[in-house]
PDB file of C-alpha atoms in Angstrom:
ATOM      1  CA  PRO A1172      13.383 162.058  89.292  1.00  0.00           C
ATOM      2  CA  GLN A1173      12.110 159.553  91.810  1.00  0.00           C
ATOM      3  CA  ALA A1174      14.558 156.902  93.009  1.00  0.00           C
ATOM      4  CA  ASP A1175      14.012 153.239  92.117  1.00  0.00           C
ATOM      5  CA  MET A1176      13.708 152.045  95.710  1.00  0.00           C
ATOM      6  CA  PRO A1177      13.530 148.299  94.936  1.00  0.00           C
ATOM      7  CA  ALA A1178      16.781 148.630  92.963  1.00  0.00           C
ATOM      8  CA  LEU A1179      18.439 150.642  95.743  1.00  0.00           C
ATOM      9  CA  ILE A1180      17.381 148.060  98.330  1.00  0.00           C
ATOM     10  CA  ALA A1181      18.704 145.208  96.173  1.00  0.00           C
ATOM     11  CA  GLU A1182      21.982 147.099  95.687  1.00  0.00           C
ATOM     12  CA  TYR A1183      22.341 147.667  99.438  1.00  0.00           C
ATOM     13  CA  CYS A1184      21.655 143.997 100.145  1.00  0.00           C
ATOM     14  CA  SER A1185      24.255 142.956  97.599  1.00  0.00           C
ATOM     15  CA  LYS A1186      26.813 145.433  98.960  1.00  0.00           C
ATOM     16  CA  THR A1187      26.315 144.158 102.517  1.00  0.00           C
ATOM     17  CA  GLY A1188      26.432 140.450 101.651  1.00  0.00           C
ATOM     18  CA  GLN A1189      22.729 139.801 102.055  1.00  0.00           C
ATOM     19  CA  ARG A1190      20.400 137.951  99.721  1.00  0.00           C
ATOM     20  CA  GLN A1191      18.703 140.393  97.374  1.00  0.00           C
ATOM     21  CA  PRO A1192      14.913 140.461  97.387  1.00  0.00           C
ATOM     22  CA  SER A1193      13.634 139.053  94.104  1.00  0.00           C
ATOM     23  CA  THR A1194       9.934 140.000  94.289  1.00  0.00           C
ATOM     24  CA  ILE A1195       8.019 143.100  95.318  1.00  0.00           C
ATOM     25  CA  GLY A1196       6.723 141.130  98.318  1.00  0.00           C
ATOM     26  CA  GLU A1197      10.265 140.327  99.481  1.00  0.00           C
ATOM     27  CA  THR A1198      11.224 143.975  98.997  1.00  0.00           C
ATOM     28  CA  ALA A1199       8.220 145.145 101.017  1.00  0.00           C
ATOM     29  CA  ARG A1200       9.051 142.653 103.761  1.00  0.00           C
ATOM     30  CA  CYS A1201      12.617 143.972 103.852  1.00  0.00           C
ATOM     31  CA  VAL A1202      11.330 147.543 104.253  1.00  0.00           C
ATOM     32  CA  TYR A1203       8.808 146.683 106.988  1.00  0.00           C
ATOM     33  CA  GLU A1204      11.211 144.503 108.960  1.00  0.00           C
ATOM     34  CA  SER A1205      13.838 147.245 108.730  1.00  0.00           C
ATOM     35  CA  LEU A1206      11.329 149.805 110.012  1.00  0.00           C
ATOM     36  CA  ALA A1207      10.394 147.567 112.954  1.00  0.00           C
ATOM     37  CA  LEU A1208      14.071 147.059 113.794  1.00  0.00           C
ATOM     38  CA  LYS A1209      14.733 150.808 113.521  1.00  0.00           C
ATOM     39  CA  PHE A1210      11.949 151.389 116.053  1.00  0.00           C
ATOM     40  CA  ARG A1211      13.808 149.094 118.449  1.00  0.00           C
ATOM     41  CA  TYR A1212      17.144 150.773 117.739  1.00  0.00           C
ATOM     42  CA  TYR A1213      15.882 154.288 118.503  1.00  0.00           C
ATOM     43  CA  LEU A1214      13.765 153.146 121.439  1.00  0.00           C
ATOM     44  CA  GLU A1215      16.854 151.576 123.018  1.00  0.00           C
ATOM     45  CA  LEU A1216      18.772 154.826 122.476  1.00  0.00           C
ATOM     46  CA  LEU A1217      15.933 156.828 124.008  1.00  0.00           C
ATOM     47  CA  GLU A1218      15.785 154.560 127.050  1.00  0.00           C
ATOM     48  CA  LYS A1219      19.558 154.664 127.425  1.00  0.00           C
ATOM     49  CA  PHE A1220      19.879 158.429 127.254  1.00  0.00           C
ATOM     50  CA  SER A1221      16.707 159.284 129.194  1.00  0.00           C
ATOM     51  CA  GLY A1222      17.284 156.710 131.912  1.00  0.00           C
ATOM     52  CA  GLN A1223      13.635 155.712 131.589  1.00  0.00           C
ATOM     53  CA  ARG A1224      12.072 152.421 130.557  1.00  0.00           C
ATOM     54  CA  TYR A1225       8.945 152.399 128.422  1.00  0.00           C
ATOM     55  CA  ASP A1226       6.499 149.510 128.587  1.00  0.00           C
ATOM     56  CA  LEU A1227       4.076 150.800 125.956  1.00  0.00           C
ATOM     57  CA  LEU A1228       4.587 152.391 122.563  1.00  0.00           C
ATOM     58  CA  HIS A1229       1.674 154.436 121.283  1.00  0.00           C
ATOM     59  CA  LEU A1230       1.757 154.686 117.491  1.00  0.00           C
ATOM     60  CA  VAL A1231      -0.409 157.211 115.669  1.00  0.00           C
ATOM     61  CA  GLY A1232      -0.983 158.352 112.109  1.00  0.00           C
ATOM     62  CA  GLY A1233      -1.704 156.698 108.811  1.00  0.00           C
ATOM     63  CA  GLY A1234       1.059 154.104 109.094  1.00  0.00           C
ATOM     64  CA  ILE A1235      -0.835 152.318 111.848  1.00  0.00           C
ATOM     65  CA  GLN A1236      -3.285 151.054 109.251  1.00  0.00           C
ATOM     66  CA  ASN A1237      -0.607 148.476 108.434  1.00  0.00           C
ATOM     67  CA  ARG A1238      -1.423 145.948 111.121  1.00  0.00           C
ATOM     68  CA  LEU A1239       1.503 143.710 110.233  1.00  0.00           C
ATOM     69  CA  LEU A1240       3.929 146.583 110.779  1.00  0.00           C
ATOM     70  CA  CYS A1241       2.330 147.372 114.149  1.00  0.00           C
ATOM     71  CA  GLN A1242       2.673 143.730 115.209  1.00  0.00           C
ATOM     72  CA  TRP A1243       6.288 143.634 114.053  1.00  0.00           C
ATOM     73  CA  VAL A1244       7.066 146.812 116.021  1.00  0.00           C
ATOM     74  CA  ALA A1245       5.691 145.075 119.117  1.00  0.00           C
ATOM     75  CA  ASP A1246       7.657 141.907 118.308  1.00  0.00           C
ATOM     76  CA  SER A1247      10.898 143.725 117.531  1.00  0.00           C
ATOM     77  CA  THR A1248      10.829 146.009 120.570  1.00  0.00           C
ATOM     78  CA  GLY A1249       9.349 143.491 122.997  1.00  0.00           C
ATOM     79  CA  LYS A1250       6.895 146.225 124.034  1.00  0.00           C
ATOM     80  CA  ASP A1251       3.128 146.403 123.981  1.00  0.00           C
ATOM     81  CA  VAL A1252       1.883 148.682 121.210  1.00  0.00           C
ATOM     82  CA  ALA A1253      -1.286 150.780 121.124  1.00  0.00           C
ATOM     83  CA  ALA A1254      -2.078 151.931 117.585  1.00  0.00           C
ATOM     84  CA  GLY A1255      -4.512 154.754 116.979  1.00  0.00           C
ATOM     85  CA  PRO A1256      -5.915 157.156 116.036  1.00  0.00           C
ATOM     86  CA  THR A1257      -4.961 157.561 112.394  1.00  0.00           C
ATOM     87  CA  GLU A1258      -5.996 161.208 111.969  1.00  0.00           C
ATOM     88  CA  THR A1259      -3.861 162.664 114.735  1.00  0.00           C
ATOM     89  CA  THR A1260      -3.366 166.138 113.244  1.00  0.00           C
ATOM     90  CA  ALA A1261      -7.089 166.747 112.799  1.00  0.00           C
ATOM     91  CA  VAL A1262      -7.931 165.260 116.219  1.00  0.00           C
ATOM     92  CA  GLY A1263      -5.197 167.304 117.907  1.00  0.00           C
ATOM     93  CA  ASN A1264      -6.419 170.524 116.291  1.00  0.00           C
ATOM     94  CA  LEU A1265     -10.005 169.778 117.337  1.00  0.00           C
ATOM     95  CA  LEU A1266      -8.956 169.039 120.917  1.00  0.00           C
ATOM     96  CA  MET A1267      -7.007 172.292 121.179  1.00  0.00           C
ATOM     97  CA  GLN A1268     -10.052 174.199 119.899  1.00  0.00           C
ATOM     98  CA  LEU A1269     -12.209 172.448 122.514  1.00  0.00           C
ATOM     99  CA  LYS A1270      -9.672 173.394 125.192  1.00  0.00           C
ATOM    100  CA  ALA A1271      -9.537 177.005 124.011  1.00  0.00           C
ATOM    101  CA  ASP A1272     -13.353 177.198 124.117  1.00  0.00           C
ATOM    102  CA  GLY A1273     -13.432 175.714 127.629  1.00  0.00           C
ATOM    103  CA  GLU A1274     -15.241 172.558 126.465  1.00  0.00           C
ATOM    104  CA  ILE A1275     -12.484 170.412 127.973  1.00  0.00           C
ATOM    105  CA  LYS A1276     -10.309 171.437 130.912  1.00  0.00           C
ATOM    106  CA  ASP A1277      -6.862 170.148 129.912  1.00  0.00           C
ATOM    107  CA  VAL A1278      -4.761 168.022 127.585  1.00  0.00           C
ATOM    108  CA  ALA A1279      -5.261 164.939 129.771  1.00  0.00           C
ATOM    109  CA  GLU A1280      -9.021 165.194 129.291  1.00  0.00           C
ATOM    110  CA  GLY A1281      -8.450 165.645 125.574  1.00  0.00           C
ATOM    111  CA  ARG A1282      -6.359 162.492 125.461  1.00  0.00           C
ATOM    112  CA  ARG A1283      -9.090 160.548 127.253  1.00  0.00           C
ATOM    113  CA  LEU A1284     -11.695 161.892 124.848  1.00  0.00           C
ATOM    114  CA  SER A1285      -9.522 161.044 121.837  1.00  0.00           C
ATOM    115  CA  ARG A1286      -8.914 157.495 123.029  1.00  0.00           C
ATOM    116  CA  ALA A1287     -12.596 156.933 123.816  1.00  0.00           C
ATOM    117  CA  SER A1288     -13.690 158.169 120.383  1.00  0.00           C
ATOM    118  CA  SER A1289     -11.017 156.484 118.253  1.00  0.00           C
ATOM    119  CA  GLU A1290     -10.256 152.933 117.334  1.00  0.00           C
ATOM    120  CA  VAL A1291      -7.084 151.974 119.173  1.00  0.00           C
ATOM    121  CA  LEU A1292      -5.754 148.495 118.474  1.00  0.00           C
ATOM    122  CA  GLU A1293      -3.405 146.765 120.861  1.00  0.00           C
ATOM    123  CA  TYR A1294      -0.534 144.465 119.957  1.00  0.00           C
ATOM    124  CA  SER A1295       1.500 142.251 122.268  1.00  0.00           C
ATOM    125  CA  PRO A1296       5.047 141.142 121.441  1.00  0.00           C
ATOM    126  CA  ALA A1297       5.729 137.598 120.261  1.00  0.00           C
ATOM    127  CA  ASP A1298       8.472 135.578 118.560  1.00  0.00           C
ATOM    128  CA  LYS A1299      11.223 137.203 120.652  1.00  0.00           C
ATOM    129  CA  ALA A1300      14.033 134.838 119.627  1.00  0.00           C
ATOM    130  CA  ARG A1301      13.512 135.475 115.887  1.00  0.00           C
ATOM    131  CA  TRP A1302      13.439 139.243 116.371  1.00  0.00           C
ATOM    132  CA  ASP A1303      16.459 139.238 118.693  1.00  0.00           C
ATOM    133  CA  GLU A1304      18.412 137.341 116.036  1.00  0.00           C
ATOM    134  CA  ALA A1305      17.276 139.771 113.321  1.00  0.00           C
ATOM    135  CA  TYR A1306      18.190 142.732 115.548  1.00  0.00           C
ATOM    136  CA  GLU A1307      21.680 141.379 116.146  1.00  0.00           C
ATOM    137  CA  LYS A1308      22.214 141.129 112.381  1.00  0.00           C
ATOM    138  CA  PHE A1309      20.664 144.584 111.879  1.00  0.00           C
ATOM    139  CA  THR A1310      22.960 146.263 114.406  1.00  0.00           C
ATOM    140  CA  ARG A1311      26.002 144.560 112.858  1.00  0.00           C
ATOM    141  CA  LEU A1312      25.029 145.923 109.444  1.00  0.00           C
ATOM    142  CA  ILE A1313      24.446 149.482 110.612  1.00  0.00           C
ATOM    143  CA  SER A1314      27.670 149.517 112.612  1.00  0.00           C
ATOM    144  CA  GLN A1315      29.529 148.455 109.439  1.00  0.00           C
ATOM    145  CA  GLN A1316      27.877 151.368 107.625  1.00  0.00           C
ATOM    146  CA  GLY A1317      29.494 153.760 110.051  1.00  0.00           C
ATOM    147  CA  LYS A1318      32.892 152.236 109.193  1.00  0.00           C
ATOM    148  CA  GLY A1319      32.550 152.936 105.484  1.00  0.00           C
ATOM    149  CA  ALA A1320      30.822 149.694 104.536  1.00  0.00           C
TER     150      ALA A1320
END
């Protein structure tokens, strides 16, 4: 059976001393904000362990149709975000066929072709103080999880 995600989210909020969402909109906001904060969390780990700094996140796939989520990823991470294309599997397969047939010379040319033929929206980070505060709370909560909370 499928889990009752709104109930599980409310239970988690209660267990961790947070206000429980009372509407589907509040539950959705909780999910999207958590996703944006998770992007920041894993991006920081990637930068730490790779020793590299990334100035741009390029998001692809169906999830990028949620413009609010894309903006919140930019806000949360403090990074510019390029979002597109949505149909990355189909585009990638087509580009590899074009490469195999000699229609394009390399992956770099395929990327240029994909970008030129797809809608790619750009998002710039904003509201840094609010997202930094949310991230501090988020990291406290997930560190408590690791301690049996």
